[in-house]
mmCIF file of C-alpha atoms and ligand atoms in Angstrom:
data_model
loop_
_atom_site.group_PDB
_atom_site.id
_atom_site.type_symbol
_atom_site.label_atom_id
_atom_site.label_comp_id
_atom_site.label_asym_id
_atom_site.label_seq_id
_atom_site.Cartn_x
_atom_site.Cartn_y
_atom_site.Cartn_z
ATOM 1 C CA MET A 1 47.864 -29.045 -14.842
ATOM 2 C CA GLU A 2 48.715 -26.887 -11.848
ATOM 3 C CA SER A 3 51.415 -29.273 -10.608
ATOM 4 C CA GLU A 4 53.345 -28.916 -13.866
ATOM 5 C CA LYS A 5 53.744 -25.168 -13.465
ATOM 6 C CA PRO A 6 56.786 -23.616 -11.792
ATOM 7 C CA SER A 7 56.325 -22.966 -8.090
ATOM 8 C CA PHE A 8 56.296 -19.229 -8.660
ATOM 9 C CA GLU A 9 53.837 -17.888 -11.195
ATOM 10 C CA PRO A 10 54.095 -14.453 -12.791
ATOM 11 C CA PHE A 11 51.109 -12.148 -13.100
ATOM 12 C CA ARG A 12 49.694 -13.854 -16.188
ATOM 13 C CA LEU A 13 46.148 -12.592 -16.317
ATOM 14 C CA PHE A 14 47.090 -8.976 -16.588
ATOM 15 C CA SER A 15 49.631 -9.247 -19.394
ATOM 16 C CA SER A 16 48.818 -6.978 -22.301
ATOM 17 C CA SER A 17 48.824 -9.965 -24.625
ATOM 18 C CA GLY A 18 46.445 -12.056 -22.511
ATOM 19 C CA SER A 19 42.899 -12.822 -23.542
ATOM 20 C CA GLY A 20 41.541 -12.563 -19.999
ATOM 21 C CA PHE A 21 38.195 -11.044 -19.202
ATOM 22 C CA LEU A 22 39.907 -8.031 -17.754
ATOM 23 C CA GLU A 23 40.794 -6.817 -21.210
ATOM 24 C CA GLN A 24 37.150 -5.774 -21.410
ATOM 25 C CA SER A 25 35.355 -3.297 -19.180
ATOM 26 C CA GLU A 26 34.600 -4.707 -15.738
ATOM 27 C CA PRO A 27 31.331 -6.681 -15.828
ATOM 28 C CA PRO A 28 28.847 -6.495 -12.909
ATOM 29 C CA LEU A 29 30.011 -8.736 -10.070
ATOM 30 C CA PRO A 30 28.012 -11.505 -8.401
ATOM 31 C CA PRO A 31 27.016 -10.885 -4.748
ATOM 32 C CA PRO A 32 30.147 -11.382 -2.601
ATOM 33 C CA PRO A 33 30.463 -14.363 -0.262
ATOM 34 C CA PRO A 34 29.480 -13.572 3.350
ATOM 35 C CA CYS A 35 32.047 -12.192 5.795
ATOM 36 C CA VAL A 36 33.066 -14.909 8.257
ATOM 37 C CA GLU A 37 35.823 -15.651 10.715
ATOM 38 C CA VAL A 38 37.542 -18.902 9.775
ATOM 39 C CA LEU A 39 38.848 -20.924 12.700
ATOM 40 C CA PRO A 40 42.163 -22.776 12.507
ATOM 41 C CA SER A 41 40.177 -25.998 13.003
ATOM 42 C CA GLU A 42 38.325 -25.350 9.745
ATOM 43 C CA ILE A 43 41.153 -26.392 7.434
ATOM 44 C CA LEU A 44 39.997 -28.726 4.687
ATOM 45 C CA PRO A 45 42.185 -31.809 5.108
ATOM 46 C CA SER A 46 40.610 -33.409 2.032
ATOM 47 C CA VAL A 47 42.316 -30.835 -0.233
ATOM 48 C CA LYS A 48 45.848 -31.870 -1.179
ATOM 49 C CA TYR A 49 48.470 -29.464 0.230
ATOM 50 C CA ALA A 50 52.088 -29.896 -0.836
ATOM 51 C CA VAL A 51 54.668 -27.766 0.925
ATOM 52 C CA GLU A 52 57.765 -26.256 -0.678
ATOM 53 C CA PRO A 53 60.422 -23.686 0.351
ATOM 54 C CA VAL A 54 60.586 -20.111 -0.940
ATOM 55 C CA GLN A 55 63.985 -18.409 -0.785
ATOM 56 C CA LEU A 56 63.790 -14.724 0.118
ATOM 57 C CA GLY A 57 67.353 -13.472 0.292
ATOM 58 C CA GLY A 58 68.688 -14.816 3.560
ATOM 59 C CA LEU A 59 65.276 -16.038 4.650
ATOM 60 C CA THR A 60 63.437 -19.248 3.802
ATOM 61 C CA LEU A 61 59.687 -19.543 4.272
ATOM 62 C CA LEU A 62 57.437 -22.475 3.442
ATOM 63 C CA LYS A 63 54.488 -22.224 1.105
ATOM 64 C CA GLY A 64 51.819 -24.689 0.175
ATOM 65 C CA ARG A 65 50.619 -25.622 -3.261
ATOM 66 C CA VAL A 66 46.979 -26.492 -3.788
ATOM 67 C CA SER A 67 44.994 -27.020 -6.950
ATOM 68 C CA THR A 68 42.589 -24.262 -8.031
ATOM 69 C CA GLN A 69 40.665 -26.990 -9.838
ATOM 70 C CA GLU A 70 40.235 -28.973 -6.632
ATOM 71 C CA VAL A 71 39.216 -26.006 -4.471
ATOM 72 C CA PHE A 72 37.126 -23.898 -6.853
ATOM 73 C CA THR A 73 36.579 -26.252 -9.787
ATOM 74 C CA LEU A 74 38.304 -23.606 -11.895
ATOM 75 C CA SER A 75 41.041 -24.696 -14.214
ATOM 76 C CA ASN A 76 43.863 -22.490 -15.359
ATOM 77 C CA SER A 77 42.265 -19.279 -14.073
ATOM 78 C CA ASP A 78 44.222 -16.704 -12.142
ATOM 79 C CA LEU A 79 41.023 -15.218 -10.817
ATOM 80 C CA VAL A 80 37.358 -14.786 -11.528
ATOM 81 C CA PRO A 81 36.235 -11.376 -10.207
ATOM 82 C CA GLY A 82 33.669 -11.579 -7.447
ATOM 83 C CA LYS A 83 34.067 -15.348 -7.139
ATOM 84 C CA TYR A 84 37.727 -16.191 -6.712
ATOM 85 C CA GLU A 85 40.224 -13.326 -6.358
ATOM 86 C CA GLY A 86 43.506 -15.130 -6.999
ATOM 87 C CA GLY A 87 44.477 -16.043 -3.424
ATOM 88 C CA LEU A 88 45.639 -19.586 -4.175
ATOM 89 C CA LYS A 89 48.632 -18.398 -6.181
ATOM 90 C CA LEU A 90 51.786 -16.819 -4.912
ATOM 91 C CA TRP A 91 52.125 -13.449 -6.631
ATOM 92 C CA GLU A 92 55.406 -11.631 -7.125
ATOM 93 C CA GLY A 93 54.428 -8.679 -4.926
ATOM 94 C CA SER A 94 54.181 -10.746 -1.774
ATOM 95 C CA LEU A 95 57.824 -11.791 -2.156
ATOM 96 C CA ASP A 96 58.837 -8.179 -2.831
ATOM 97 C CA LEU A 97 56.946 -7.191 0.297
ATOM 98 C CA VAL A 98 58.623 -9.768 2.566
ATOM 99 C CA LYS A 99 62.050 -8.735 1.270
ATOM 100 C CA ALA A 100 61.250 -5.045 1.802
ATOM 101 C CA LEU A 101 59.917 -5.692 5.314
ATOM 102 C CA SER A 102 63.023 -7.674 6.135
ATOM 103 C CA SER A 103 65.239 -4.741 5.031
ATOM 104 C CA GLU A 104 63.096 -2.290 6.953
ATOM 105 C CA VAL A 105 63.503 -4.391 10.112
ATOM 106 C CA GLN A 106 67.244 -4.824 9.538
ATOM 107 C CA ASN A 107 67.880 -1.121 9.060
ATOM 108 C CA GLY A 108 65.808 -0.197 12.106
ATOM 109 C CA HIS A 109 62.933 1.521 10.267
ATOM 110 C CA LEU A 110 60.362 -1.048 11.360
ATOM 111 C CA SER A 111 59.664 -3.318 14.294
ATOM 112 C CA PHE A 112 56.855 -5.844 14.550
ATOM 113 C CA THR A 113 57.449 -6.514 18.227
ATOM 114 C CA GLY A 114 54.206 -6.132 20.142
ATOM 115 C CA LYS A 115 52.355 -4.706 17.116
ATOM 116 C CA ARG A 116 48.840 -5.443 15.850
ATOM 117 C CA VAL A 117 49.173 -6.411 12.201
ATOM 118 C CA LEU A 118 46.558 -6.918 9.494
ATOM 119 C CA GLU A 119 47.332 -8.521 6.142
ATOM 120 C CA LEU A 120 44.715 -7.613 3.542
ATOM 121 C CA GLY A 121 44.228 -9.888 0.522
ATOM 122 C CA CYS A 122 46.612 -12.357 2.095
ATOM 123 C CA GLY A 123 46.416 -15.466 -0.100
ATOM 124 C CA HIS A 124 49.481 -17.447 1.021
ATOM 125 C CA GLY A 125 49.989 -14.933 3.829
ATOM 126 C CA LEU A 126 53.801 -14.864 3.716
ATOM 127 C CA PRO A 127 54.108 -11.171 4.751
ATOM 128 C CA GLY A 128 51.802 -11.814 7.721
ATOM 129 C CA ILE A 129 53.751 -14.945 8.611
ATOM 130 C CA PHE A 130 56.946 -12.876 8.514
ATOM 131 C CA ALA A 131 55.336 -10.375 10.923
ATOM 132 C CA CYS A 132 54.386 -13.227 13.217
ATOM 133 C CA LEU A 133 57.927 -14.629 13.206
ATOM 134 C CA LYS A 134 59.214 -11.140 14.044
ATOM 135 C CA GLY A 135 57.184 -10.878 17.231
ATOM 136 C CA ALA A 136 53.842 -9.262 16.320
ATOM 137 C CA ALA A 137 51.321 -9.260 19.162
ATOM 138 C CA ALA A 138 48.465 -10.005 16.755
ATOM 139 C CA ILE A 139 48.289 -10.939 13.129
ATOM 140 C CA HIS A 140 44.928 -11.051 11.405
ATOM 141 C CA PHE A 141 44.768 -12.468 7.901
ATOM 142 C CA GLN A 142 42.010 -11.378 5.489
ATOM 143 C CA ASP A 143 41.152 -12.966 2.164
ATOM 144 C CA PHE A 144 38.131 -12.661 -0.096
ATOM 145 C CA ASN A 145 37.618 -16.439 -0.072
ATOM 146 C CA ALA A 146 37.185 -18.586 3.040
ATOM 147 C CA GLU A 147 38.465 -21.536 0.984
ATOM 148 C CA VAL A 148 41.835 -19.818 0.507
ATOM 149 C CA LEU A 149 42.206 -19.407 4.269
ATOM 150 C CA GLN A 150 41.095 -22.994 4.893
ATOM 151 C CA CYS A 151 43.219 -24.683 2.244
ATOM 152 C CA LEU A 152 46.299 -22.492 2.125
ATOM 153 C CA THR A 153 46.744 -19.642 4.614
ATOM 154 C CA ILE A 154 46.105 -21.658 7.769
ATOM 155 C CA PRO A 155 48.228 -24.622 6.588
ATOM 156 C CA ASN A 156 50.994 -22.132 5.667
ATOM 157 C CA VAL A 157 50.874 -20.652 9.169
ATOM 158 C CA ASN A 158 51.035 -24.183 10.576
ATOM 159 C CA SER A 159 54.093 -24.924 8.409
ATOM 160 C CA ASN A 160 55.999 -21.746 9.253
ATOM 161 C CA VAL A 161 55.014 -21.145 12.854
ATOM 162 C CA PRO A 162 55.600 -24.487 14.559
ATOM 163 C CA SER A 163 54.337 -23.159 17.862
ATOM 164 C CA PHE A 164 50.932 -22.366 16.363
ATOM 165 C CA GLN A 165 48.544 -24.572 18.330
ATOM 166 C CA PRO A 166 47.123 -27.726 16.725
ATOM 167 C CA PRO A 167 44.067 -26.662 14.731
ATOM 168 C CA ALA A 168 41.762 -29.105 16.474
ATOM 169 C CA LEU A 169 42.082 -27.142 19.701
ATOM 170 C CA GLN A 170 40.731 -24.005 18.044
ATOM 171 C CA VAL A 171 43.321 -22.007 19.947
ATOM 172 C CA THR A 172 44.430 -18.919 18.078
ATOM 173 C CA LYS A 173 47.621 -18.087 19.943
ATOM 174 C CA CYS A 174 51.071 -19.481 19.239
ATOM 175 C CA ASP A 175 53.624 -20.130 21.975
ATOM 176 C CA ALA A 176 55.143 -16.715 21.459
ATOM 177 C CA GLY A 177 51.747 -15.263 22.405
ATOM 178 C CA THR A 178 50.831 -13.934 18.969
ATOM 179 C CA GLU A 179 47.089 -13.802 18.401
ATOM 180 C CA ILE A 180 46.537 -15.323 14.956
ATOM 181 C CA ARG A 181 43.098 -15.061 13.347
ATOM 182 C CA PHE A 182 41.605 -15.440 9.895
ATOM 183 C CA PHE A 183 38.776 -13.462 8.266
ATOM 184 C CA ALA A 184 37.082 -13.997 4.913
ATOM 185 C CA GLY A 185 35.042 -11.374 3.119
ATOM 186 C CA ASN A 186 35.059 -8.385 0.855
ATOM 187 C CA TRP A 187 36.675 -5.046 1.591
ATOM 188 C CA ARG A 188 33.361 -3.220 1.521
ATOM 189 C CA GLU A 189 32.045 -5.117 4.566
ATOM 190 C CA ILE A 190 34.866 -6.881 6.394
ATOM 191 C CA HIS A 191 35.338 -3.980 8.832
ATOM 192 C CA LYS A 192 32.179 -5.163 10.596
ATOM 193 C CA LEU A 193 33.989 -8.362 11.523
ATOM 194 C CA LEU A 194 37.599 -7.337 12.085
ATOM 195 C CA PRO A 195 38.352 -6.981 15.800
ATOM 196 C CA TYR A 196 40.593 -3.904 15.705
ATOM 197 C CA VAL A 197 38.508 -1.544 13.649
ATOM 198 C CA GLN A 198 36.965 1.721 14.513
ATOM 199 C CA ASN A 199 33.249 1.235 13.998
ATOM 200 C CA ILE A 200 31.771 4.594 14.815
ATOM 201 C CA GLU A 201 28.435 2.974 15.704
ATOM 202 C CA LYS A 202 30.044 0.309 17.889
ATOM 203 C CA ASP A 203 33.031 1.978 19.526
ATOM 204 C CA PHE A 204 32.135 5.604 19.886
ATOM 205 C CA ASN A 205 31.867 6.368 23.569
ATOM 206 C CA VAL A 206 28.983 8.776 23.972
ATOM 207 C CA SER A 207 29.948 9.832 27.495
ATOM 208 C CA THR A 208 33.534 10.813 26.665
ATOM 209 C CA GLY A 209 32.971 11.737 23.040
ATOM 210 C CA LYS A 210 36.041 9.668 22.139
ATOM 211 C CA SER A 211 36.361 6.581 20.004
ATOM 212 C CA LEU A 212 38.411 3.535 20.954
ATOM 213 C CA ASP A 213 42.053 3.605 19.954
ATOM 214 C CA ALA A 214 42.302 -0.081 19.187
ATOM 215 C CA GLN A 215 43.215 -0.329 15.566
ATOM 216 C CA TYR A 216 46.038 -1.968 13.654
ATOM 217 C CA ASP A 217 49.591 -0.631 13.925
ATOM 218 C CA ILE A 218 50.722 -2.149 10.632
ATOM 219 C CA ILE A 219 48.701 -3.071 7.549
ATOM 220 C CA LEU A 220 50.340 -5.234 4.895
ATOM 221 C CA MET A 221 49.076 -5.916 1.398
ATOM 222 C CA ALA A 222 50.511 -7.350 -1.804
ATOM 223 C CA GLU A 223 48.932 -7.317 -5.274
ATOM 224 C CA THR A 224 45.643 -5.910 -4.027
ATOM 225 C CA VAL A 225 45.338 -2.762 -6.138
ATOM 226 C CA TYR A 226 44.592 -4.168 -9.602
ATOM 227 C CA SER A 227 40.840 -3.574 -9.847
ATOM 228 C CA ILE A 228 39.903 0.098 -10.201
ATOM 229 C CA SER A 229 36.404 -0.429 -8.816
ATOM 230 C CA ALA A 230 37.758 -2.003 -5.603
ATOM 231 C CA LEU A 231 40.296 0.745 -4.814
ATOM 232 C CA PRO A 232 37.951 3.180 -3.001
ATOM 233 C CA HIS A 233 36.625 0.357 -0.794
ATOM 234 C CA LEU A 234 40.141 -0.797 -0.021
ATOM 235 C CA TYR A 235 41.195 2.726 0.918
ATOM 236 C CA GLU A 236 38.125 3.298 3.101
ATOM 237 C CA LEU A 237 38.821 -0.004 4.864
ATOM 238 C CA ILE A 238 42.426 0.998 5.518
ATOM 239 C CA LYS A 239 41.262 4.264 7.066
ATOM 240 C CA LYS A 240 38.934 2.370 9.399
ATOM 241 C CA CYS A 241 41.657 -0.104 10.380
ATOM 242 C CA ILE A 242 44.794 1.963 10.818
ATOM 243 C CA THR A 243 45.751 3.430 14.173
ATOM 244 C CA PRO A 244 45.702 7.214 13.940
ATOM 245 C CA SER A 245 49.048 9.010 14.061
ATOM 246 C CA HIS A 246 51.460 6.054 14.240
ATOM 247 C CA GLY A 247 49.828 3.387 12.015
ATOM 248 C CA VAL A 248 51.619 2.455 8.784
ATOM 249 C CA VAL A 249 50.716 0.583 5.608
ATOM 250 C CA TYR A 250 53.147 -1.381 3.465
ATOM 251 C CA MET A 251 51.850 -2.031 -0.048
ATOM 252 C CA ALA A 252 53.546 -4.051 -2.800
ATOM 253 C CA ALA A 253 52.100 -4.167 -6.299
ATOM 254 C CA LYS A 254 52.640 -3.470 -9.962
ATOM 255 C CA LYS A 255 53.050 0.165 -10.886
ATOM 256 C CA HIS A 256 50.342 -0.412 -13.474
ATOM 257 C CA TYR A 257 48.208 -3.437 -14.348
ATOM 258 C CA PHE A 258 47.885 -3.400 -18.107
ATOM 259 C CA GLY A 259 44.410 -4.107 -19.378
ATOM 260 C CA VAL A 260 42.760 -3.325 -16.034
ATOM 261 C CA GLY A 261 43.997 0.144 -15.173
ATOM 262 C CA GLY A 262 44.730 -0.351 -11.478
ATOM 263 C CA GLY A 263 48.186 -0.189 -9.926
ATOM 264 C CA THR A 264 50.186 1.501 -7.206
ATOM 265 C CA ARG A 265 49.973 4.922 -8.856
ATOM 266 C CA ARG A 266 46.216 4.733 -9.299
ATOM 267 C CA PHE A 267 45.786 3.780 -5.649
ATOM 268 C CA LEU A 268 48.192 6.501 -4.514
ATOM 269 C CA SER A 269 46.195 9.101 -6.399
ATOM 270 C CA ILE A 270 43.210 8.258 -4.154
ATOM 271 C CA VAL A 271 45.449 8.464 -1.079
ATOM 272 C CA GLU A 272 46.887 11.788 -2.198
ATOM 273 C CA LYS A 273 43.489 13.287 -2.971
ATOM 274 C CA ASP A 274 42.280 12.430 0.525
ATOM 275 C CA GLY A 275 45.346 14.149 1.976
ATOM 276 C CA VAL A 276 45.586 12.203 5.251
ATOM 277 C CA LEU A 277 48.448 9.802 4.512
ATOM 278 C CA ALA A 278 51.858 10.495 3.019
ATOM 279 C CA SER A 279 53.518 7.944 0.759
ATOM 280 C CA SER A 280 57.157 7.028 0.262
ATOM 281 C CA MET A 281 58.661 4.374 -1.988
ATOM 282 C CA VAL A 282 60.527 1.643 -0.163
ATOM 283 C CA ALA A 283 61.621 -0.479 -3.131
ATOM 284 C CA GLU A 284 61.378 -0.650 -6.879
ATOM 285 C CA VAL A 285 61.778 -3.907 -8.782
ATOM 286 C CA ALA A 286 62.415 -3.469 -12.489
ATOM 287 C CA ASP A 287 63.935 -6.790 -13.498
ATOM 288 C CA GLY A 288 62.970 -6.488 -17.149
ATOM 289 C CA SER A 289 60.987 -9.716 -17.088
ATOM 290 C CA SER A 290 57.653 -8.127 -16.280
ATOM 291 C CA ASN A 291 55.981 -4.869 -15.358
ATOM 292 C CA VAL A 292 57.724 -2.568 -12.870
ATOM 293 C CA ARG A 293 56.842 -3.519 -9.316
ATOM 294 C CA GLU A 294 56.971 -1.251 -6.284
ATOM 295 C CA VAL A 295 56.751 -1.335 -2.506
ATOM 296 C CA TRP A 296 55.309 1.747 -0.819
ATOM 297 C CA LYS A 297 54.936 2.861 2.766
ATOM 298 C CA LEU A 298 52.001 5.021 3.827
ATOM 299 C CA SER A 299 52.036 6.903 7.099
ATOM 300 C CA PHE A 300 50.167 9.801 8.669
ATOM 301 C CA LYS A 301 51.260 13.293 7.627
HETATM 302 C C1 LIG B 401 46.189 -11.263 -6.700
HETATM 303 S S1 LIG B 401 45.715 -11.906 -5.157
HETATM 304 C C2 LIG B 401 47.183 -11.589 -4.180
HETATM 305 C C3 LIG B 401 47.369 -12.616 -3.094
HETATM 306 C C4 LIG B 401 48.607 -12.418 -2.221
HETATM 307 N N1 LIG B 401 48.578 -11.163 -1.513
HETATM 308 C C5 LIG B 401 49.875 -12.515 -3.019
HETATM 309 O O1 LIG B 401 50.466 -11.463 -3.328
HETATM 310 O O2 LIG B 401 50.335 -13.633 -3.326
HETATM 311 C C6 LIG B 401 44.605 -10.627 -4.594
HETATM 312 C C7 LIG B 401 44.076 -10.847 -3.189
HETATM 313 O O3 LIG B 401 43.258 -9.728 -2.845
HETATM 314 C C8 LIG B 401 42.038 -10.152 -2.266
HETATM 315 N N2 LIG B 401 40.929 -9.378 -2.827
HETATM 316 C C9 LIG B 401 40.802 -8.925 -4.088
HETATM 317 N N3 LIG B 401 39.675 -8.223 -4.239
HETATM 318 C C10 LIG B 401 39.065 -8.232 -3.031
HETATM 319 C C11 LIG B 401 37.867 -7.640 -2.532
HETATM 320 N N4 LIG B 401 37.073 -6.927 -3.300
HETATM 321 N N5 LIG B 401 37.552 -7.837 -1.249
HETATM 322 C C12 LIG B 401 38.378 -8.568 -0.448
HETATM 323 N N6 LIG B 401 39.519 -9.130 -0.845
HETATM 324 C C13 LIG B 401 39.863 -8.969 -2.134
HETATM 325 C C14 LIG B 401 41.879 -11.615 -2.520
HETATM 326 O O4 LIG B 401 41.660 -12.207 -1.309
HETATM 327 C C15 LIG B 401 43.224 -12.078 -3.088
HETATM 328 O O5 LIG B 401 43.829 -12.977 -2.242
#
């Protein structure tokens, strides 16, 4: 039963000893769920949400716990590709990412104040919540599954950002003025829905020949680079979302996902080949208990 597991769950599916489907070649995926904006009022109060603290060095955030069985009628599955992509669990990388962001802010390498932030593959959304607490002007959360946003991400924002308006009012700004919005859908198509994205068709100004400079300043993502087939779509999405010249991406993930082939290095090889963004490692976590984990920063060359 989910409630009997420890509050933090390691990356079980991708262990080399696991019998998960990902040990085999990737099967064809079902059609993805439609891209939709999920309003804060669309939380599912019928799904049980139990809140618990997560200690992140000197910082404590709150996270919910919901049952995968209750939400997706899936028992004991970390994810089912194309149906449920693992957003209901808290993965190690998101904690690495919050800690790395916190250090970056402390040592003056990063500021969220007044920035437009996008968290891709958010699940619990703790990195995005951290950005919100540090003064972001906008934080947009994206997850593959609307249910994850409804049952977990939005309640987590409510728990950690007390000034976030009551969901019933459908207001998406907290007292501090941060615009908080939630988007469900796959990386191949979600750019059509995200507000701060350069859509050549939509934003290109024919008279001036210029496109709108209204993208995201900071993109955050944790444990999103496991599936080889999804990496090109994820990279293309990042290029559409990131503000040219000063936009940055912070990515936390395993160096390599055994049995699946994805990982930070595989993703970085796509980035490198394209030649637009430079990468630098921000943190390495090799605690001996699992695969090596890394946090990387991408910025324009
Ligand atoms: C392993 S979970 C990580 C969740 C969270 N970032 C964490 O670290 O706890 C992977 C996340 O990536 C997202 N994701 C995976 N494949 C996706 C795809 N093809 N399109 C959109 N989102 C996807 C899912 O929303 C899911 O929440």
